[in-house]
CSV table of C-alpha atoms and ligand atoms in Angstrom, one decimal:
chain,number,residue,atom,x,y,z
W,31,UNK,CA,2.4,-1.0,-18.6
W,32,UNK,CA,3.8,0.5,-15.5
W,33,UNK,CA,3.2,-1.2,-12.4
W,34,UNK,CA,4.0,0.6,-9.3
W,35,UNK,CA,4.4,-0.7,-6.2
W,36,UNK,CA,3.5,2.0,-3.3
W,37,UNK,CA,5.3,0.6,-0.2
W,38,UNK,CA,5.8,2.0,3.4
W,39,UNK,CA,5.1,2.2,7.0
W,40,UNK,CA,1.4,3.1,8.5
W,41,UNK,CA,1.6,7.0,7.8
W,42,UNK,CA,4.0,7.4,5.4
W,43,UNK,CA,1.9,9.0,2.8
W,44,UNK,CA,1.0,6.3,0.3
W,45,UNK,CA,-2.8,7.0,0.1
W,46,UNK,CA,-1.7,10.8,-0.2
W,47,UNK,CA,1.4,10.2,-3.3
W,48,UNK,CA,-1.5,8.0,-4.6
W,49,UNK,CA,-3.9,10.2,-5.7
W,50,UNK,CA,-1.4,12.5,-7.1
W,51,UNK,CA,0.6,9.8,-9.0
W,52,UNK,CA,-2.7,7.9,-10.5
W,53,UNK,CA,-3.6,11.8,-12.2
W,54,UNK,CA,-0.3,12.6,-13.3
W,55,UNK,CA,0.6,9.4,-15.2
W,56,UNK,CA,-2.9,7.9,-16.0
W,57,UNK,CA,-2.5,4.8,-13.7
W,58,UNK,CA,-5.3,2.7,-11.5
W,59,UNK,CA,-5.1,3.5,-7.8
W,60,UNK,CA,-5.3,-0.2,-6.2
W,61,UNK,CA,-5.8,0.1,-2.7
W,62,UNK,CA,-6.3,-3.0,-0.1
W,63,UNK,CA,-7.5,-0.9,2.4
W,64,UNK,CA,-9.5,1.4,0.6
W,65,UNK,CA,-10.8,-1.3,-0.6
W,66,UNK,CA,-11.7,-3.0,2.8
W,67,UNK,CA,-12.9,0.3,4.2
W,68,UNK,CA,-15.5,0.3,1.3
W,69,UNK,CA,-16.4,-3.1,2.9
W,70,UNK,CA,-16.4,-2.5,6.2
W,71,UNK,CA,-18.8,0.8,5.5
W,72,UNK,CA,-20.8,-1.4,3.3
W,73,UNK,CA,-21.0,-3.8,6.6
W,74,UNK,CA,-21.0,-6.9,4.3
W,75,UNK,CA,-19.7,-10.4,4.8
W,76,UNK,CA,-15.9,-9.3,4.4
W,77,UNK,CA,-16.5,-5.6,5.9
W,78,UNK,CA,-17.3,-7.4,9.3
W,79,UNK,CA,-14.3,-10.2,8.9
W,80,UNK,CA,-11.3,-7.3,7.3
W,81,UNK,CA,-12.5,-5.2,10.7
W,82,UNK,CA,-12.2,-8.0,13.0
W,83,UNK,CA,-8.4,-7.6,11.6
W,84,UNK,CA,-7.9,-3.7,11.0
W,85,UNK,CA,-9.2,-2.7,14.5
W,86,UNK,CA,-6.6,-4.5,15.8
W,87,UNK,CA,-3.8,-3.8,13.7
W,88,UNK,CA,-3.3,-7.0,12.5
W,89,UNK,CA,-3.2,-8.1,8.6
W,90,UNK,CA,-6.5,-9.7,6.9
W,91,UNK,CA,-5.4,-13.2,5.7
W,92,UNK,CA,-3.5,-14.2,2.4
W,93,UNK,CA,-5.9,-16.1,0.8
W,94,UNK,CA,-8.9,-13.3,2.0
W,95,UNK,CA,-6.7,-10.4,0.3
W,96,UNK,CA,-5.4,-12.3,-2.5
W,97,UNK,CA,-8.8,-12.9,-3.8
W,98,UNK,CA,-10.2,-9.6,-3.8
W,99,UNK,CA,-6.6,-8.6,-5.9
W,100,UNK,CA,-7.9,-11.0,-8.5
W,101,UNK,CA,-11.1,-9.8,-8.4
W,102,UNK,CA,-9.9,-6.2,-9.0
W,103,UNK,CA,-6.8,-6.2,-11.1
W,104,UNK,CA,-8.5,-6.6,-14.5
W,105,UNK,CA,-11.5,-4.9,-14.1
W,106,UNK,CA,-11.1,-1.3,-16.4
W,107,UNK,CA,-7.6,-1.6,-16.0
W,108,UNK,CA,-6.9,-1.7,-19.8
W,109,UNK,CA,-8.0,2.4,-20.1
W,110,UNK,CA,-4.9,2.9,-17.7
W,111,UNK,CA,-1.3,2.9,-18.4
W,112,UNK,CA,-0.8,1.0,-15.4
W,113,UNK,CA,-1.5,0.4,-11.8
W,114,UNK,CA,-0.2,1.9,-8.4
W,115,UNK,CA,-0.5,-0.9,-5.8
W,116,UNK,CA,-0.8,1.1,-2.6
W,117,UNK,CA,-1.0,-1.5,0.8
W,118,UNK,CA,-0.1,-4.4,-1.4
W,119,UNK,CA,1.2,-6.8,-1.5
W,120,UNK,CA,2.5,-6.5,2.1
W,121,UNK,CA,3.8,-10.2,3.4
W,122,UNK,CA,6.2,-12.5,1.3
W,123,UNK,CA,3.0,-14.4,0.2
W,124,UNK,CA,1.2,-11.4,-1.4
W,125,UNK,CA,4.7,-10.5,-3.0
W,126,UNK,CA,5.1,-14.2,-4.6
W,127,UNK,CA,1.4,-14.2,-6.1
W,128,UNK,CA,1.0,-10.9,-7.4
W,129,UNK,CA,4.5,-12.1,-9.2
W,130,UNK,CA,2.7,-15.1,-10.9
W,131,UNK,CA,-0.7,-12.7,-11.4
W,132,UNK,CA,1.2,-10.3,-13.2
W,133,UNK,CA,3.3,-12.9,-15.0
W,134,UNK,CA,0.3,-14.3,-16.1
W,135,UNK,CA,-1.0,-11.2,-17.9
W,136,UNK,CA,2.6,-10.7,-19.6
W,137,UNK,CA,3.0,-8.0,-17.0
W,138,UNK,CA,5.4,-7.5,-14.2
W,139,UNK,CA,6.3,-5.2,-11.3
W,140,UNK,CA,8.8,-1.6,-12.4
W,141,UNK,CA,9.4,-0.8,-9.3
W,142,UNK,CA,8.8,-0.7,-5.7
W,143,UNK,CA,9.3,2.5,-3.8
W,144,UNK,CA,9.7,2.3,-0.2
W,145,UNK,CA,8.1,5.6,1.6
W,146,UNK,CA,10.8,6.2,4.3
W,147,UNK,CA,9.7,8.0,7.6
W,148,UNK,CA,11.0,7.9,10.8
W,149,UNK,CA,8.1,6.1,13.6
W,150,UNK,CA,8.0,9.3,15.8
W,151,UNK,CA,6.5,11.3,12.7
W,152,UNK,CA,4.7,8.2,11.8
W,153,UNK,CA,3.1,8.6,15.0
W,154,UNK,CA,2.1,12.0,15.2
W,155,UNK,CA,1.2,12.2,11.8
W,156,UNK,CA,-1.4,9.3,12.9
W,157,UNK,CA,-2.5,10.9,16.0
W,158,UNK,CA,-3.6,14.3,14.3
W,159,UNK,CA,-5.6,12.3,11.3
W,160,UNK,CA,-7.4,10.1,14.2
W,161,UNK,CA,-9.2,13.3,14.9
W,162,UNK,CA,-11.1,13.3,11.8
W,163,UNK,CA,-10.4,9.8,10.3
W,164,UNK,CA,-13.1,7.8,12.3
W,165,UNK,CA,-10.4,5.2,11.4
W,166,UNK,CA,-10.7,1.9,14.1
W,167,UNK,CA,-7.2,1.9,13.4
W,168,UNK,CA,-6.0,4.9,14.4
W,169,UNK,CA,-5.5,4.7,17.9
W,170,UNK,CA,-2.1,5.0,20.1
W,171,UNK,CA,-2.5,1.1,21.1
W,172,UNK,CA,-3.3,-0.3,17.3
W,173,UNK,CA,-0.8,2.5,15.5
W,174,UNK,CA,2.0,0.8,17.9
W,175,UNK,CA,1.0,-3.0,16.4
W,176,UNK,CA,0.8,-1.8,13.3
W,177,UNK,CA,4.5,-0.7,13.2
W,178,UNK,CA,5.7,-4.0,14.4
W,179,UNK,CA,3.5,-5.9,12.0
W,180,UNK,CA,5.4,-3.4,9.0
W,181,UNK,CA,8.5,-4.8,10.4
W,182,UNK,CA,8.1,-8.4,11.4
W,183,UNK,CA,5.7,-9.0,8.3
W,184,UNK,CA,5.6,-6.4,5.6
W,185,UNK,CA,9.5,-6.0,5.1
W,186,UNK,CA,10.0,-9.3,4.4
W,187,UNK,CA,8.0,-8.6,1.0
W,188,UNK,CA,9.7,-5.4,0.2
W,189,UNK,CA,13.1,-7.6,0.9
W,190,UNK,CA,11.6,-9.4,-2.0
W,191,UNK,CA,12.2,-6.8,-4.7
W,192,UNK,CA,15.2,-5.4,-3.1
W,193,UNK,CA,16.6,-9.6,-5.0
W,194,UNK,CA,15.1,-8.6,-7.9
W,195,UNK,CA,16.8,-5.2,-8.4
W,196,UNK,CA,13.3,-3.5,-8.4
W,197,UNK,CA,13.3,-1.5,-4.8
W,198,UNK,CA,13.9,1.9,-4.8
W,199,UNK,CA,14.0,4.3,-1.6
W,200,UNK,CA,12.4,7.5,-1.4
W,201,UNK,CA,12.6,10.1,1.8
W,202,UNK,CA,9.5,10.4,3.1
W,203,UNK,CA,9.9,13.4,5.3
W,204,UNK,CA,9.1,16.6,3.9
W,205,UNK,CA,6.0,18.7,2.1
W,206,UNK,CA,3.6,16.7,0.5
W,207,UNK,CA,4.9,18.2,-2.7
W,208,UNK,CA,8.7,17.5,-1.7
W,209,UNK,CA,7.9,13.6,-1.6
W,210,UNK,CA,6.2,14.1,-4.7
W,211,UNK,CA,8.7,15.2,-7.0
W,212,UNK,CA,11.0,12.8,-5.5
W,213,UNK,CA,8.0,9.8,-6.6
W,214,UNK,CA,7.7,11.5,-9.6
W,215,UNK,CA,11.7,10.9,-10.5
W,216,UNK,CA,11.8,7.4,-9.6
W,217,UNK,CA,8.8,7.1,-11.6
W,218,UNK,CA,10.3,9.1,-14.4
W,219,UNK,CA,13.3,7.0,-14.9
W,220,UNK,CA,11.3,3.8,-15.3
W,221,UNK,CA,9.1,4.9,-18.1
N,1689,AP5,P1,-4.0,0.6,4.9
N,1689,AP5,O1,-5.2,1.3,4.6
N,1689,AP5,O2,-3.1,0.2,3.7
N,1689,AP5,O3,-3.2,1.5,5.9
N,1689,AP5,P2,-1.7,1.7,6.4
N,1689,AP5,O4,-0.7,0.9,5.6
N,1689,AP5,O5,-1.7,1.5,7.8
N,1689,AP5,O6,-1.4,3.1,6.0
N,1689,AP5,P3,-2.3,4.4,6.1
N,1689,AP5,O7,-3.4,4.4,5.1
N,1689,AP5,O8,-2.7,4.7,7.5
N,1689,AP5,O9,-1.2,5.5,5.7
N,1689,AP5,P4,-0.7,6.0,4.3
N,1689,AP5,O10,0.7,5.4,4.1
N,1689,AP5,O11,-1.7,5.7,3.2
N,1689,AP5,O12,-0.5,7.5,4.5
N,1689,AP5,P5,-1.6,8.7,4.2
N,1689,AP5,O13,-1.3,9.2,2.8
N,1689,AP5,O14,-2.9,8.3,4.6
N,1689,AP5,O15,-4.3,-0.7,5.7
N,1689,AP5,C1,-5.1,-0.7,6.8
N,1689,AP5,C2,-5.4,-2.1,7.3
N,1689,AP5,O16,-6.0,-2.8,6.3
N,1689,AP5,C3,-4.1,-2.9,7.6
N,1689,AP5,O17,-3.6,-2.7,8.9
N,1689,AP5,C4,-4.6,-4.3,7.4
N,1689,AP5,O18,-5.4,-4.7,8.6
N,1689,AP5,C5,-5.6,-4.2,6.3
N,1689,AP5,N1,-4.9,-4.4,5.0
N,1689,AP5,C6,-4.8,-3.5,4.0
N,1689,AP5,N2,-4.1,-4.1,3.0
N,1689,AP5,C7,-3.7,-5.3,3.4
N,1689,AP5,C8,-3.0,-6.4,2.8
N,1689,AP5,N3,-2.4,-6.2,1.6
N,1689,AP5,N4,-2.9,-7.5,3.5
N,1689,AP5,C9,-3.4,-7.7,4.7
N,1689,AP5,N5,-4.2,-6.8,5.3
N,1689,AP5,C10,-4.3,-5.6,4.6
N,1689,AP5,O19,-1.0,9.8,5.2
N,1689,AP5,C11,-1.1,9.7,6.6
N,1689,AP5,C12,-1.4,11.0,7.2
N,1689,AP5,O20,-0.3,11.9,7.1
N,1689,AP5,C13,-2.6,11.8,6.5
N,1689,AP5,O21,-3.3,12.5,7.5
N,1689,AP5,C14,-1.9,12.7,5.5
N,1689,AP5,O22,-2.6,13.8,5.3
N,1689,AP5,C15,-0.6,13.0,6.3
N,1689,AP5,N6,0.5,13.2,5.3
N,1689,AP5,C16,0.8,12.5,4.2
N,1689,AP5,N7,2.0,12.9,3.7
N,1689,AP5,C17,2.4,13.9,4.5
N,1689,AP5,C18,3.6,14.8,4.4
N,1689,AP5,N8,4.5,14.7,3.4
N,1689,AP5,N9,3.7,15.7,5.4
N,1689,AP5,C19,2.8,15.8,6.4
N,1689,AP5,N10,1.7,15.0,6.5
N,1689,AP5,C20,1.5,14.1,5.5
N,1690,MG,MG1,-3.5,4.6,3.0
């Protein structure tokens, strides 16, 4: 199986590589906070607590995201030749238990790749997608936290697989298609 690991900043086109990396090699497209956003829109039980978090840019608890991975990591996965994980994991935790749910299913991580993009593209990439995204999140105060949350908390789990000889870098500036192709090869050379 391949198991992909979609990481990067707020902006950096995960979501976007997503949907055009789950088509081209058959995989699942895991998304936390698609998955939230479902939740929130649903406005049940975890909807109302995962906003409390996302408005303000802060992460939704371990054990709270943890969970719903369990919950969503078997189900159809077995008609896919893998899964992206876009959004997750994204602390040291989240890294160290998807580690022992995969190892439990024989299965573990191919590869991480790290969406690179400088902040000040970051930002106005944000900006222009909060005029249509109806996004709590996407806002100049809550874009800003959730840059320093990427770096004080998230990196520490991409530091993770950079030990393990499973991180790979890609440059995200470019056309969508650009960053593609360079996915794709990284991709490519771990089938
Ligand atoms: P999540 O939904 O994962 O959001 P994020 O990490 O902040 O990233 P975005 O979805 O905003 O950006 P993206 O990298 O997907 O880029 P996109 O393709 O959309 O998480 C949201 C919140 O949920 C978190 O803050 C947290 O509260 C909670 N959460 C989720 N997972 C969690 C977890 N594991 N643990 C705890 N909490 C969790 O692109 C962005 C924009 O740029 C789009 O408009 C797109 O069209 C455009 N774009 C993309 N690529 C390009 C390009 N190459 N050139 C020009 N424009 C581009
Ligand atoms: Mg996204």
């Amino acid at each position: 199986m391949l198991n992909i690991i979609l990481f990067g900043p707020p902006g950096s086109g995960k979501g976007t590589q997503s949907t055009m990396i789950v088509e081209k090699y058959n995989l699942k497209h895991l998304s936390t906070g698609d998955i939230l956003r479902l939740e929130i829109k649903n406005e049940t039980e975890l909807g109302l607590l995962a906003e409390s978090y996302i408005s303000k840019g802060k992460l939704v608890p371990d054990d709270v995201i943890i969970d719903i991975l369990l919950q969503t990591i078997d189900n159809d996965s077995k008609s896919y030749k893998g899964i992206i994980l876009d959004g997750f994991p994204r602390t040291l935790v989240q890294a160290e238990a998807l580690e022992e749910m995969l190892k439990a299913r024989n299965e573990d991580v191919s590869v991480l790749i790290e969406i690179q993009v400088d902040e000040d593209l970051l930002l106005k990439r944000l900006l222009a997608r909060s005029e249509v995204s109806g996004r709590s999140d996407d806002n100049l105060v809550t874009i800003h936290k959730r840059f320093e949350i990427y770096r004080s908390q998230s990196l520490p789990a991409c530091d993770y697989y950079k030990k393990l000889n499973k991180y790979v870098a890609v440059d995200g500036v470019g056309t969508v298609d650009e960053v593609f192709n360079r996915v794709s090869a990284v991709i490519d050379s771990h089938i």
